[in-house]
Every structure is written in structure tokens, then in C-alpha cells.
mmCIF file of C-alpha atoms and ligand atoms in Angstrom:
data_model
loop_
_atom_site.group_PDB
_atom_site.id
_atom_site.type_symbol
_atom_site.label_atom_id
_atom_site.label_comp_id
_atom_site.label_asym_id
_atom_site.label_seq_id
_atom_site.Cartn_x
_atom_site.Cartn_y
_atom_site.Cartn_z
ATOM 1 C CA UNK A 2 -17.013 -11.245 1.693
ATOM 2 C CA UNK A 3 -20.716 -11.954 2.437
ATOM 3 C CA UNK A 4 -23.065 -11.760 -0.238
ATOM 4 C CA UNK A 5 -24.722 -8.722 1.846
ATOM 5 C CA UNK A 6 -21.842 -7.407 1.932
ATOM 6 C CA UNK A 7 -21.406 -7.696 -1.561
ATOM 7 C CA UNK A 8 -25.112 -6.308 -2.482
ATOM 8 C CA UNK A 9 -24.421 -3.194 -0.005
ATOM 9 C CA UNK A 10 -21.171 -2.618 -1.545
ATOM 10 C CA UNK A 11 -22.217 -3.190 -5.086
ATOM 11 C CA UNK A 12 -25.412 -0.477 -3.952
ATOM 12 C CA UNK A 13 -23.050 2.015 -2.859
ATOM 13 C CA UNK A 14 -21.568 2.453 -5.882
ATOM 14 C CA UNK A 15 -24.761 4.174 -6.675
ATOM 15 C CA UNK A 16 -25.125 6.365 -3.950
ATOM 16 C CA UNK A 17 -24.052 10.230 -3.888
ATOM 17 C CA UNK A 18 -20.405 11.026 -3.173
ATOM 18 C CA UNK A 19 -21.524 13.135 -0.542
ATOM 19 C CA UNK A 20 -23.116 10.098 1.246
ATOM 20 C CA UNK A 21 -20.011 7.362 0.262
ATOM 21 C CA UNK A 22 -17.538 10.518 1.870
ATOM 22 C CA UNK A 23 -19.443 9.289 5.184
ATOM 23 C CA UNK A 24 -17.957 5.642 4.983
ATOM 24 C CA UNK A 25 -14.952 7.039 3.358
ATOM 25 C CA UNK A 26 -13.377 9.508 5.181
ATOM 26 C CA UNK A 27 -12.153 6.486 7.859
ATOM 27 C CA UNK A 28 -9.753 5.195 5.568
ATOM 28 C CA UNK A 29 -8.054 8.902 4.140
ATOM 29 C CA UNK A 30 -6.360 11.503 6.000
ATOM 30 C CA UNK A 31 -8.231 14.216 4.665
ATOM 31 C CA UNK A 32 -8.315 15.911 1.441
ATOM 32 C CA UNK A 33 -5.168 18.035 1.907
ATOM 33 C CA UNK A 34 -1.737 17.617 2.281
ATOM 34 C CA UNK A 35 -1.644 18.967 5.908
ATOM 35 C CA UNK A 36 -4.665 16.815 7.452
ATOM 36 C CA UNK A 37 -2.076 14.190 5.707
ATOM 37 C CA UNK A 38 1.011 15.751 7.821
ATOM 38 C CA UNK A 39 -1.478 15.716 11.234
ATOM 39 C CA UNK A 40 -2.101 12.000 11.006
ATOM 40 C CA UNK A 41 1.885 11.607 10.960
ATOM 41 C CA UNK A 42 2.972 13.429 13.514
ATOM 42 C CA UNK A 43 0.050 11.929 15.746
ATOM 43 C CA UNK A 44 1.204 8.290 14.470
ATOM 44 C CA UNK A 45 4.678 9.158 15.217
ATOM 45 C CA UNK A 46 3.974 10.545 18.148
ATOM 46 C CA UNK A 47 2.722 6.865 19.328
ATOM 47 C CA UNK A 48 5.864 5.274 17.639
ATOM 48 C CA UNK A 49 4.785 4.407 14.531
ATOM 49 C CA UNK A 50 6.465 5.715 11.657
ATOM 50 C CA UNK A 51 3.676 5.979 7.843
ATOM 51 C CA UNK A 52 4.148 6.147 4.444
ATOM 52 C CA UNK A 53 2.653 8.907 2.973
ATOM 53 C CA UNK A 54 -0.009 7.928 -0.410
ATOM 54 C CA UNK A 55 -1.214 10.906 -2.817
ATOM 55 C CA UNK A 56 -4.663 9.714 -3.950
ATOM 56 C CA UNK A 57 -4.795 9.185 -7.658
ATOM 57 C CA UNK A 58 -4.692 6.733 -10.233
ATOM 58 C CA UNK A 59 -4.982 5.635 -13.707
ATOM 59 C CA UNK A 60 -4.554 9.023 -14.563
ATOM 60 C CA UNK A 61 -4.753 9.865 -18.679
ATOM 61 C CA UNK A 62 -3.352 13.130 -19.454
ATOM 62 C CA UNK A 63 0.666 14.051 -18.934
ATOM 63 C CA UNK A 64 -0.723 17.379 -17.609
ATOM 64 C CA UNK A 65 -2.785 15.462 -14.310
ATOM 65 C CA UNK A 66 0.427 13.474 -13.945
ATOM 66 C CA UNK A 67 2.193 16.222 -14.153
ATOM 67 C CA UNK A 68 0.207 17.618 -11.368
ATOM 68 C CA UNK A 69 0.409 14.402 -9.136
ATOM 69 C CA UNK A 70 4.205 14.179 -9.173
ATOM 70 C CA UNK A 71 4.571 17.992 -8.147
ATOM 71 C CA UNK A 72 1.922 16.833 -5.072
ATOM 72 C CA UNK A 73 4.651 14.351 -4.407
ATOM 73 C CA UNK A 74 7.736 16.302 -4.575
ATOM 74 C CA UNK A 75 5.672 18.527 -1.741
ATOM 75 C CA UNK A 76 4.692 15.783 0.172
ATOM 76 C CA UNK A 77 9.125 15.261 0.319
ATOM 77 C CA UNK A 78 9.266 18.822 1.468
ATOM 78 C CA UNK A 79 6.616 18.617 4.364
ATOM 79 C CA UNK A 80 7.879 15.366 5.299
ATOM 80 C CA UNK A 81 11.562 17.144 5.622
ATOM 81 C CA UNK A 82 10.312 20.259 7.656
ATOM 82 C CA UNK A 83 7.684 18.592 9.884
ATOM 83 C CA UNK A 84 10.565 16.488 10.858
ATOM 84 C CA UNK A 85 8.185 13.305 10.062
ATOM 85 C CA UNK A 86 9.184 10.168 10.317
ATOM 86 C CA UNK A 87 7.466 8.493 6.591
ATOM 87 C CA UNK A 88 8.237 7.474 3.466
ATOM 88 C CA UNK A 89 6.380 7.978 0.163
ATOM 89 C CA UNK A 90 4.026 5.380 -1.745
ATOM 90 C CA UNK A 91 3.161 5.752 -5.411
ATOM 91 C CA UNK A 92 0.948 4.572 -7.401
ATOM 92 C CA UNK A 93 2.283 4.218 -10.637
ATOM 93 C CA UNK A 94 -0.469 5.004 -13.099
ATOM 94 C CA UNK A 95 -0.656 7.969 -11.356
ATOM 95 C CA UNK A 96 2.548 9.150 -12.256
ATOM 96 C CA UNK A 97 1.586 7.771 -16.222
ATOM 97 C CA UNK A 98 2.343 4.510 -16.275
ATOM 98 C CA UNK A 99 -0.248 3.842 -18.770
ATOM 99 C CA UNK A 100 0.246 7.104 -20.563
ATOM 100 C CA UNK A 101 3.773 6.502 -21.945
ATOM 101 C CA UNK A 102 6.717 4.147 -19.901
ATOM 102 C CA UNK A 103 9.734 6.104 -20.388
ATOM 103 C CA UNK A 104 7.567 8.982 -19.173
ATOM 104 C CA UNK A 105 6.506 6.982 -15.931
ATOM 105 C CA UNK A 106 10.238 6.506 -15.618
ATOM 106 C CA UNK A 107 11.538 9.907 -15.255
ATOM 107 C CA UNK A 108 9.021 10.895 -13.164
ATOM 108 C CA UNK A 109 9.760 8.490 -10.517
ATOM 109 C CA UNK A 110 13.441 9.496 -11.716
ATOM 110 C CA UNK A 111 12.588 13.199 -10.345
ATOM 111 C CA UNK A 112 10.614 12.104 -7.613
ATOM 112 C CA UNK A 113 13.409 9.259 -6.037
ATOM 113 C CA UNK A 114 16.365 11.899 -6.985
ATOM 114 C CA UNK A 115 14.586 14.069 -4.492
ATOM 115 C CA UNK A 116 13.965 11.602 -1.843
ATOM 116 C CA UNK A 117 17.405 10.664 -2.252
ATOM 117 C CA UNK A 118 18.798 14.611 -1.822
ATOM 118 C CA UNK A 119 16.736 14.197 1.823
ATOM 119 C CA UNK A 120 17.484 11.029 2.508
ATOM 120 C CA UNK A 121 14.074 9.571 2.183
ATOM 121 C CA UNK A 122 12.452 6.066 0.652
ATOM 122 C CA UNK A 123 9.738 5.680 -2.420
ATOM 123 C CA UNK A 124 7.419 2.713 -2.786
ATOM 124 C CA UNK A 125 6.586 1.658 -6.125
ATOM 125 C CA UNK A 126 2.536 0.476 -5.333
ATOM 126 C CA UNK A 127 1.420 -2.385 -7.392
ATOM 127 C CA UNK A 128 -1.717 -1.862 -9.784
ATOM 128 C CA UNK A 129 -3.535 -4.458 -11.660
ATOM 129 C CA UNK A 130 -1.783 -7.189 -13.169
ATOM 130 C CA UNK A 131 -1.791 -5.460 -16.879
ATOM 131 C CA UNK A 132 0.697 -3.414 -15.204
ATOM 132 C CA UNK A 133 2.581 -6.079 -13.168
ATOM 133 C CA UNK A 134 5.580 -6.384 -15.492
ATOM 134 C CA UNK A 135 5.797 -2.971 -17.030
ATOM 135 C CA UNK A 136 5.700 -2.040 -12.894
ATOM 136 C CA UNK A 137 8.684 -4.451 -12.211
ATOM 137 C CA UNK A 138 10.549 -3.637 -15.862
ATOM 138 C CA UNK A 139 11.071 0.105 -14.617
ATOM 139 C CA UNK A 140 11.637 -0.317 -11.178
ATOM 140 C CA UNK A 141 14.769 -2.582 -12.026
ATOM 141 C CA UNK A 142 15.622 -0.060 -14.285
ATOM 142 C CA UNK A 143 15.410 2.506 -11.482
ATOM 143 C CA UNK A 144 17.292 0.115 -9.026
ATOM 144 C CA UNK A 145 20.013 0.210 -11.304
ATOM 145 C CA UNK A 146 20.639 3.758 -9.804
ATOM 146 C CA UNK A 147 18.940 3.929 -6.573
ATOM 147 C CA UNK A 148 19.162 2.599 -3.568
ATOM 148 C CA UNK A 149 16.050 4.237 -2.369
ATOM 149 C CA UNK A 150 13.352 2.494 -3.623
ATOM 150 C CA UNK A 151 11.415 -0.096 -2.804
ATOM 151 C CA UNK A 152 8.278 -2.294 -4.715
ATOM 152 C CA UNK A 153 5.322 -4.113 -4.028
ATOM 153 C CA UNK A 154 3.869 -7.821 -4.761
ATOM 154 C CA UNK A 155 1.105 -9.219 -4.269
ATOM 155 C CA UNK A 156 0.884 -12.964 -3.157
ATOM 156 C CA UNK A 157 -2.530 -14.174 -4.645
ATOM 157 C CA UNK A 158 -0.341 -14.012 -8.151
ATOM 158 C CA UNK A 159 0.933 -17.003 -9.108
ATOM 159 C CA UNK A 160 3.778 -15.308 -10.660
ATOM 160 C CA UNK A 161 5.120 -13.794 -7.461
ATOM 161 C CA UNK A 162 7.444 -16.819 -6.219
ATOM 162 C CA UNK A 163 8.652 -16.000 -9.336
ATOM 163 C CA UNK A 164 9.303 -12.493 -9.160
ATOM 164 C CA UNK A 165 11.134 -12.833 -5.772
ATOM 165 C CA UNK A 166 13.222 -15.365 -7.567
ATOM 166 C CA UNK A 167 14.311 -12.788 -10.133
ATOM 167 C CA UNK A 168 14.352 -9.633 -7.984
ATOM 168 C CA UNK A 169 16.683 -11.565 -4.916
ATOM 169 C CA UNK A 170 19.299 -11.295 -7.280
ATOM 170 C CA UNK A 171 19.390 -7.603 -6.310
ATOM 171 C CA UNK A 172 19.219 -5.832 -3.197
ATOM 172 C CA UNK A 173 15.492 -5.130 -3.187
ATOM 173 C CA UNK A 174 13.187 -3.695 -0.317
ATOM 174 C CA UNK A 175 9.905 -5.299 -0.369
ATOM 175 C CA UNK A 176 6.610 -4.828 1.026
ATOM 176 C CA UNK A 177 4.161 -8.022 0.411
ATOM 177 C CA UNK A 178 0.653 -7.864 0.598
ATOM 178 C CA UNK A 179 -2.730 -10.102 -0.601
ATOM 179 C CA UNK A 180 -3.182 -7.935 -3.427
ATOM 180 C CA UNK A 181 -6.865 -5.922 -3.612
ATOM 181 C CA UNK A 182 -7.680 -5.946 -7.377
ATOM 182 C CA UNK A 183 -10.070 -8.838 -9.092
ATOM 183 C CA UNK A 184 -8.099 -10.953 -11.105
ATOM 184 C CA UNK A 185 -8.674 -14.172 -13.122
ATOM 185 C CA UNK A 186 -8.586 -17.544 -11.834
ATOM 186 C CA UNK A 187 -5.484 -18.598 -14.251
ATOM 187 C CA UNK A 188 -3.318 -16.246 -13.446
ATOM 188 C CA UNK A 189 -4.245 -15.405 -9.640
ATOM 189 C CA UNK A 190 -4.894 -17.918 -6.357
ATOM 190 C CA UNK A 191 -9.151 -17.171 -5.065
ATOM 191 C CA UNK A 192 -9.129 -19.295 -2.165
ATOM 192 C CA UNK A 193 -7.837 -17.578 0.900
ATOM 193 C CA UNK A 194 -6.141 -20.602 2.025
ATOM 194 C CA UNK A 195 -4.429 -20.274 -0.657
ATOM 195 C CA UNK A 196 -3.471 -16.981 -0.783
ATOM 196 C CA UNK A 197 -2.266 -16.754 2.700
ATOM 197 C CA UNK A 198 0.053 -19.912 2.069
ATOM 198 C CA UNK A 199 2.030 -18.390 -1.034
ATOM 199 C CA UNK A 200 2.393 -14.853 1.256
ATOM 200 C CA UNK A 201 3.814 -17.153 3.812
ATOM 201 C CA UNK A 202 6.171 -19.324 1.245
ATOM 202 C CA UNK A 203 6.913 -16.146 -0.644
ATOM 203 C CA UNK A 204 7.775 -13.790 2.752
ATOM 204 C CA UNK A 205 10.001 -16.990 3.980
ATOM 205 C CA UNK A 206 12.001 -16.651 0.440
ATOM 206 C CA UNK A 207 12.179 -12.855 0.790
ATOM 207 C CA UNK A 208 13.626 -13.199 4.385
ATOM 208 C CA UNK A 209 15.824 -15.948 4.080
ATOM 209 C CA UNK A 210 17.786 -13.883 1.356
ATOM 210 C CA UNK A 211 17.945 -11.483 3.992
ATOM 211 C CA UNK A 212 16.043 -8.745 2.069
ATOM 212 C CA UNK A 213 14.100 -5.827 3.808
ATOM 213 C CA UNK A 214 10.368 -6.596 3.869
ATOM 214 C CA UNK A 215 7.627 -4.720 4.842
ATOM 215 C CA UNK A 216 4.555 -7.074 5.843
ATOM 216 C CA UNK A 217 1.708 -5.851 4.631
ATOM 217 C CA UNK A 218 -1.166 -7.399 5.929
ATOM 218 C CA UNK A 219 -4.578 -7.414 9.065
ATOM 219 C CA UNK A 220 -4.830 -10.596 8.738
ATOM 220 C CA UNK A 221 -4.113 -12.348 12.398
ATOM 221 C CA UNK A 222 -3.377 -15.646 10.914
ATOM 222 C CA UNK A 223 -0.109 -14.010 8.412
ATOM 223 C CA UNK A 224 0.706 -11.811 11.263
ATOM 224 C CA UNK A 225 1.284 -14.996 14.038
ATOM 225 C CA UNK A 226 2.942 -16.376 11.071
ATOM 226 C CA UNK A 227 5.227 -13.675 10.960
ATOM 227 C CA UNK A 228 5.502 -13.655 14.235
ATOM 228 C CA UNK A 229 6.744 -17.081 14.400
ATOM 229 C CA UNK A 230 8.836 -16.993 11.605
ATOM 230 C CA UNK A 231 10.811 -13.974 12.486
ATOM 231 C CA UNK A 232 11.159 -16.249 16.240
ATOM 232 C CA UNK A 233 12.498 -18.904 14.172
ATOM 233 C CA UNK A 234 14.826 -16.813 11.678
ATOM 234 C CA UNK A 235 16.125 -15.006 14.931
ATOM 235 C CA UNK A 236 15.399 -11.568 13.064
ATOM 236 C CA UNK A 237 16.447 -8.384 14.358
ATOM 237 C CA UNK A 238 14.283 -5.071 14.132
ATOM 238 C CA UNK A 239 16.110 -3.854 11.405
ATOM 239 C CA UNK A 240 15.141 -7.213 9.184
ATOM 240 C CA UNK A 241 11.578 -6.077 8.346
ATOM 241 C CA UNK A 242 8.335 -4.276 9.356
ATOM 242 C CA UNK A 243 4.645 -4.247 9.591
ATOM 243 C CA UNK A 244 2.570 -2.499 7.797
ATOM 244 C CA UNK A 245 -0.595 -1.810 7.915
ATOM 245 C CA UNK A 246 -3.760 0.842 6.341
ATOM 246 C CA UNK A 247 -5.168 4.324 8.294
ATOM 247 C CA UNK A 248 -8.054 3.233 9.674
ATOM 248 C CA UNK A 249 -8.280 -0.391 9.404
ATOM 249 C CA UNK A 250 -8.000 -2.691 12.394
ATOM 250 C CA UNK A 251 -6.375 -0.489 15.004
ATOM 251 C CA UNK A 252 -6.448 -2.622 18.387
ATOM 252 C CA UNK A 253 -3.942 -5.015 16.425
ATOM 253 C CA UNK A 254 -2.085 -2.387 15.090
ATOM 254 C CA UNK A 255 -1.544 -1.116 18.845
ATOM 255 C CA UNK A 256 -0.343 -5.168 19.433
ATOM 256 C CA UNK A 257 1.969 -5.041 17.380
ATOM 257 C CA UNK A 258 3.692 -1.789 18.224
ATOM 258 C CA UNK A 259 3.233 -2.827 21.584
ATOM 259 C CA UNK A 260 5.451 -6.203 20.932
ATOM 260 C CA UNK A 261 7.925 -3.677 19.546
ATOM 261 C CA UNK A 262 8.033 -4.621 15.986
ATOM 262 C CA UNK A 263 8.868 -1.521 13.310
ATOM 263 C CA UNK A 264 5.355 -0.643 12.018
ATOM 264 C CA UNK A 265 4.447 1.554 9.345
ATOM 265 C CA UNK A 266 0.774 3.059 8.453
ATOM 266 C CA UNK A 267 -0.077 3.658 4.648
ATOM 267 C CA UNK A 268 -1.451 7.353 5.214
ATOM 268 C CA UNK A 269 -3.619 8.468 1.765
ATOM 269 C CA UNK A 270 -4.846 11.842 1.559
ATOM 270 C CA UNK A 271 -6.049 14.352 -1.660
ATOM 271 C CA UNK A 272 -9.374 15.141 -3.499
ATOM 272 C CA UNK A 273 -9.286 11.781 -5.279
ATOM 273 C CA UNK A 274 -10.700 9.535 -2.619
ATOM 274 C CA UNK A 275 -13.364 7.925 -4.246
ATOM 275 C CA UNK A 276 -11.578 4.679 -6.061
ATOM 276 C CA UNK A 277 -9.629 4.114 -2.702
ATOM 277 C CA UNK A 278 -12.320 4.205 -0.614
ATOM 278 C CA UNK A 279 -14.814 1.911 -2.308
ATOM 279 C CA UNK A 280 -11.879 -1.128 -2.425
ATOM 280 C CA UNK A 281 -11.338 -0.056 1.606
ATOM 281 C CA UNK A 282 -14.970 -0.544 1.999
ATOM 282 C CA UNK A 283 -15.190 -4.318 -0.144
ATOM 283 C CA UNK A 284 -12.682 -5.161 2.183
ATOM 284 C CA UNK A 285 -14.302 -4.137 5.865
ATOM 285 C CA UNK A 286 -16.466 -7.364 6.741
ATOM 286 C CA UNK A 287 -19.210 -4.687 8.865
ATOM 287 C CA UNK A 288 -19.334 -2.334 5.991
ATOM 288 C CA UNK A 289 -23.529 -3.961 5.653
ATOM 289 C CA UNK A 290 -23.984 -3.015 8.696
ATOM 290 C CA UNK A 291 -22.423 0.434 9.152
ATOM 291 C CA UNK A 292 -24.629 1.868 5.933
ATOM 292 C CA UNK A 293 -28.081 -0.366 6.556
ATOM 293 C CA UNK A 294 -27.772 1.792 10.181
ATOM 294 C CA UNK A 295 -26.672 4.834 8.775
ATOM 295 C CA UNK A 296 -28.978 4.716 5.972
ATOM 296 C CA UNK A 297 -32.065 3.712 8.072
ATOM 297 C CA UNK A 298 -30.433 5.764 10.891
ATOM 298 C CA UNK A 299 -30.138 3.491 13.359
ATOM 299 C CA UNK A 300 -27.221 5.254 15.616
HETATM 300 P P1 FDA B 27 -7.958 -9.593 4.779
HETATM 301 O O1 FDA B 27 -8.549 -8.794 3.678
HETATM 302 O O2 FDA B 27 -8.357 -11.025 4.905
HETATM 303 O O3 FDA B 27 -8.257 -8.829 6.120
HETATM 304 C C1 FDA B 27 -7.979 -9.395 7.377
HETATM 305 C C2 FDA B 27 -8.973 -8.814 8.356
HETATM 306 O O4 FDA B 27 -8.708 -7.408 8.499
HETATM 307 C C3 FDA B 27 -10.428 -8.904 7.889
HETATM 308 O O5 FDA B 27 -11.024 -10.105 8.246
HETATM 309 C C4 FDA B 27 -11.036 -7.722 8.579
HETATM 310 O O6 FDA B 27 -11.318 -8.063 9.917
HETATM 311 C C5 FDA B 27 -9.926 -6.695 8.595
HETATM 312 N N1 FDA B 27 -10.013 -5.718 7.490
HETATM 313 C C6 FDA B 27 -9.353 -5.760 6.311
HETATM 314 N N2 FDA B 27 -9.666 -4.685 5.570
HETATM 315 C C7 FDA B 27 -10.539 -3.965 6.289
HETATM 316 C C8 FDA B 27 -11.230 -2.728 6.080
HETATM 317 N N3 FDA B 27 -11.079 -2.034 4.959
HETATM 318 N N4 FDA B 27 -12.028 -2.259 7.050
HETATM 319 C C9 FDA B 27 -12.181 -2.929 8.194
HETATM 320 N N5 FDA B 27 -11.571 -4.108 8.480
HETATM 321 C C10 FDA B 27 -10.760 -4.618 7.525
HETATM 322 N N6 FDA B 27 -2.714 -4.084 -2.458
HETATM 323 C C11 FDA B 27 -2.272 -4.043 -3.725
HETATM 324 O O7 FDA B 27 -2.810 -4.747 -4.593
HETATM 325 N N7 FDA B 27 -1.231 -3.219 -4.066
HETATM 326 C C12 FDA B 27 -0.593 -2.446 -3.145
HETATM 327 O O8 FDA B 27 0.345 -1.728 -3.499
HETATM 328 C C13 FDA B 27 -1.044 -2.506 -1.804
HETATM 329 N N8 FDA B 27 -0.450 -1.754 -0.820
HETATM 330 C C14 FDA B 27 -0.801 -1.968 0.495
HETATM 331 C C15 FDA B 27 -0.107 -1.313 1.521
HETATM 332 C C16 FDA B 27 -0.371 -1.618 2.843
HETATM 333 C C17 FDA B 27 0.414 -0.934 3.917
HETATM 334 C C18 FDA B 27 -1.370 -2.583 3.173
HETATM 335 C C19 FDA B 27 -1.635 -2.965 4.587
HETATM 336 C C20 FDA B 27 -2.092 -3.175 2.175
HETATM 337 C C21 FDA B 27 -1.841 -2.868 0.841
HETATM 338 N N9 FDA B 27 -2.563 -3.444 -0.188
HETATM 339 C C22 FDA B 27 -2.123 -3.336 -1.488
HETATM 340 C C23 FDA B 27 -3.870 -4.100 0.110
HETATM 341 C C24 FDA B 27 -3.700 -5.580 0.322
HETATM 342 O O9 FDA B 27 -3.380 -6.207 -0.877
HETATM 343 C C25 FDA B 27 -4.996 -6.192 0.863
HETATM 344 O O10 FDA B 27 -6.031 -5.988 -0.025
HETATM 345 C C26 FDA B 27 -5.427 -5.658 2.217
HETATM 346 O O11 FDA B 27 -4.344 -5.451 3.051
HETATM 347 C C27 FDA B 27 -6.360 -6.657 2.887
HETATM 348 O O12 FDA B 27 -5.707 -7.881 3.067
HETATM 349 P P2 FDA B 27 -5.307 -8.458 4.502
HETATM 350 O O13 FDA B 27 -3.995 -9.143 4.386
HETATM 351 O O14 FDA B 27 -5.396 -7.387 5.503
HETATM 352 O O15 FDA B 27 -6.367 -9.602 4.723
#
């Protein structure tokens, strides 16, 4: 990231909601589970199948989480009677990870038991590394008993070669990705170089163990990697997909359905934008110039 892209971004932080909803409201849905349900069925409609994202996290009362896995449960429902074709990501402090474990557990318990009664698939989202092995501890646990659910890693951790390692043993569904949260230099790769080599090495591992992966990533240089490793591996359709975020780099996300690779959109939606939307906007390498225009309105 530039450093004026930093400064803006670091500025914004300090600006109304009402004016961040502006640079936000590219990356959600909407705030309800309907404008949520509309994306979908127009993504669908092109193809591409999504995986549906209540907003929320690091929740700190059993009542809010309370709250978020009922939103879940409905976004199983809608998904059912639309007739969508999408899956469910959760983030699991927002289910209360950090609140109590065995009370993260039987939440996701619920929530999987009913995706499992309608034949559907939930993503475990990966957090912040304090979370990383409590994340991985329960969603063995949960493996034990389901075969509908799936986890996330992150390959700027140095522990993730590791991690594939362990959870190869087991029939596990992955989706890989960079990784979004700032993390310290012992325990995480910071050169980009670097980072993209260990996705690479790790997705290589992950496929040649024949596990489902879901390739998470806008980057052009991962996906011709993919590209050319799934060439070499002689995959099939059914080996993996693409995935990618509403909103974020849409002519290659056209490529890539057009090549006829599987590929799935991370759709977020609810009142709890805000977090979300700030890491979207560290990430978008115009984001400077989008709010020096809008703010000086220039367009
Ligand atoms: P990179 O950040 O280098 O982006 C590649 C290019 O894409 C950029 O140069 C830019 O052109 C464009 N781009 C990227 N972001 C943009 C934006 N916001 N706006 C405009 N352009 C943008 N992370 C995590 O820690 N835990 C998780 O559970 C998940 N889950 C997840 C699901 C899905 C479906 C995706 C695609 C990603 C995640 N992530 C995640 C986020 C992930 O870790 C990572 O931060 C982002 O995908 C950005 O990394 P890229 O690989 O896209 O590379």
C-alpha cells in the first residue's frame, strides 16, 4: 500500500460513518438480508454461485451472538426458498468465540446441523491469529461429525504448511487466502513475495492430497499460478474453485468464469459494515484517489 494510501486510509477512520458508508457500500450487499438474497440470484444468474457473510465480529455478549447465529439460521432458510445457489461464511467471534469455546461450538453445532438438514456448506472464516488455534481446535472437533464444513488459512502464517500437514489427515475443504489482519513479523511472512510463494507451496500440498480448495485470492500472479497448476495436476471442475470478494476486481472475476472455472463470491450484508469495510478499503490500491475526489468533489 502507498503511503497516501495509508494517510487517506488512516484519515478515514476519522471521518463520519455517513461519509465512510459512501466508500463502503461497494464492498456489502446492503444492510438487510434480502439486498443480500438480490446480489445472489443476480450472481447466479451469471453462473457464479456466493457464499453468503453476516457482518459481525468480535462480538462480547452471548445475547448479540445469540442474535447473529439466529441471522444465520435465516440466511439457511432464504438460501433454501430463493432456490440460491451459496453457502454460508462465519466469522467465528461472531458466533462467541472469544466469549466462551464450548459456547462457540454449539453454535456452529446448531448452525451446521441445519445446513446439513438442507443440504448446504458452512465456512469457518479465520480471525486474527489469537484465534488461529482455538479456530482450528473446534473445527476438528466439528469435523468429527460433519461433513459439511469447511475452514480457512491464511498463507502469510508461517504456521500454515503446518496446519495443512495436520488437517490432510482428514477430509477437509479448504479455502486459502493472504490473510487481511496485521500480524507480527515472527510469526507471519511481510514481503509479498513471500506471501504469494507459501499460498502457492501450501495450495500445491492441499491439491496434491486431493482435498477441495477454494482459492481465495485477486491477485493475477496466484491466479495464473493456479491456473497452471491445475493444467499441470490435470484437475477436474469438481477439484477446487475460485473465490473471490463483492465488489473487488470484477473484469477478472468475469475471466475466470469465462474460462469456466467454479467461482464463488463472498457476499456480506447486515448493519455491521463498518470493520469490514475499512480492511476492504486498506486493501483497494485507488482508495486515495476515490475520497481526495469525492472529498474535494472532483466527479
Ligand atoms: P492483493 O491484496 O495483493 O490484491 C491483488 C489485487 O487485487 C490488488 O493489487 C488490487 O488491484 C486488487 N484488490 C484487492 N483488494 C481490493 C479492494 N478492496 N478494492 C479494490 N481492489 C482490490 N482473509 C482472512 O484473513 N480471513 C478470511 O477468512 C478471509 N476470507 C476471504 C474470503 C474470500 C472469498 C476472499 C477473496 C478473501 C478473503 N480474505 C480473508 C481476504 C484475503 O486474506 C486478502 O486480504 C484479500 O483477498 C486480498 O488479497 P489478494 O490475494 O486479493 O491480493
Amino acid at each position: 500500500m502507498s503511503i497516501l494510501n495509508s494517510t487517506i486510509v488512516s484519515f478515514v477512520k476519522f471521518l463520519p460513518q455517513s461519509v465512510v458508508h459512501i466508500f463502503a457500500k461497494k464492498y456489502i450487499a446492503g444492510e438487510e438480508l434480502q439486498d443480500a438474497v438480490n446480489v445472489t440470484k443476480q450472481l447466479n444468474s451469471k453462473g457464479i454461485v456466493a457464499t453468503l457473510d453476516v457482518l459481525g465480529e468480535a462480538i462480547t455478549t452471548k445475547e448479540e451472538a445469540k442474535e447473529e447465529k439466529e441471522e444465520c439460521l435465516r440466511v439457511l432458510e432464504a438460501i433454501k426458498k430463493n432456490n440460491l445457489d451459496a453457502n454460508l461464511s462465519i466469522k467465528p467471534t461472531s458466533l462467541g468465540l472469544n466469549i466462551d469455546t464450548d459456547y462457540f461450538y454449539q453454535n456452529m453445532r446448531e448452525v451446521i446441523t441445519k445446513a446439513k438438514e438442507y443440504n448446504n456448506f458452512v465456512r469457518v472464516d479465520m480471525e486474527d491469529s489469537p484465534y488461529t488455534t482455538k479456530t482450528i481446535k473446534i473445527f476438528k472437533k466439528l469435523q468429527q461429525e460433519f461433513d459439511n464444513v469447511g475452514i480457512v488459512l491464511q498463507a502469510y502464517l508461517k504456521r500454515t504448511e503446518v496446519d495443512v500437514e495436520d488437517l490432510n489427515k482428514t477430509k477437509t475443504n479448504y479455502r486459502l487466502c493472504k490473510g487481511i489482519y496485521v500480524e507480527p513479523a515472527e510469526i507471519a511472512f511481510k514481503e509479498k513475495q513471500k506471501v504469494r510463494d507459501n499460498f502457492m507451496h501450501v495450495l500445491e500440498k492441499i491439491l496434491l492430497n486431493k482435498s477441495y480448495v477454494g482459492i481465495a485470492t485477486h491477485d493475477d500472479f496466484l491466479v495464473d499460478g493456479s491456473y497452471d497448476l491445475i493444467k499441470k495436476m490435470n484437475l477436474n471442475k469438481e477439484d477446487y474453485e475460485f473465490q473471490m470478494l463483492y465488489g473487488v476486481k470484477e473484469k477478472l472475476r468475469d475471466k475466470i468464469n469465462a474460462d469456466d472455472h467454479k467461482l464463488r463470491v463472498y457476499v456480506p450484508y447486515g448493519k455491521k459494515w463498518y470493520a469490514y469495510s475499512m480492511r476492504r478499503m486498506q486493501e483497494n490500491p485507488e482508495i486515495a484517489g476515490h475520497i481526495t475526489k469525492s472529498i474535494l468533489k472532483l466527479d
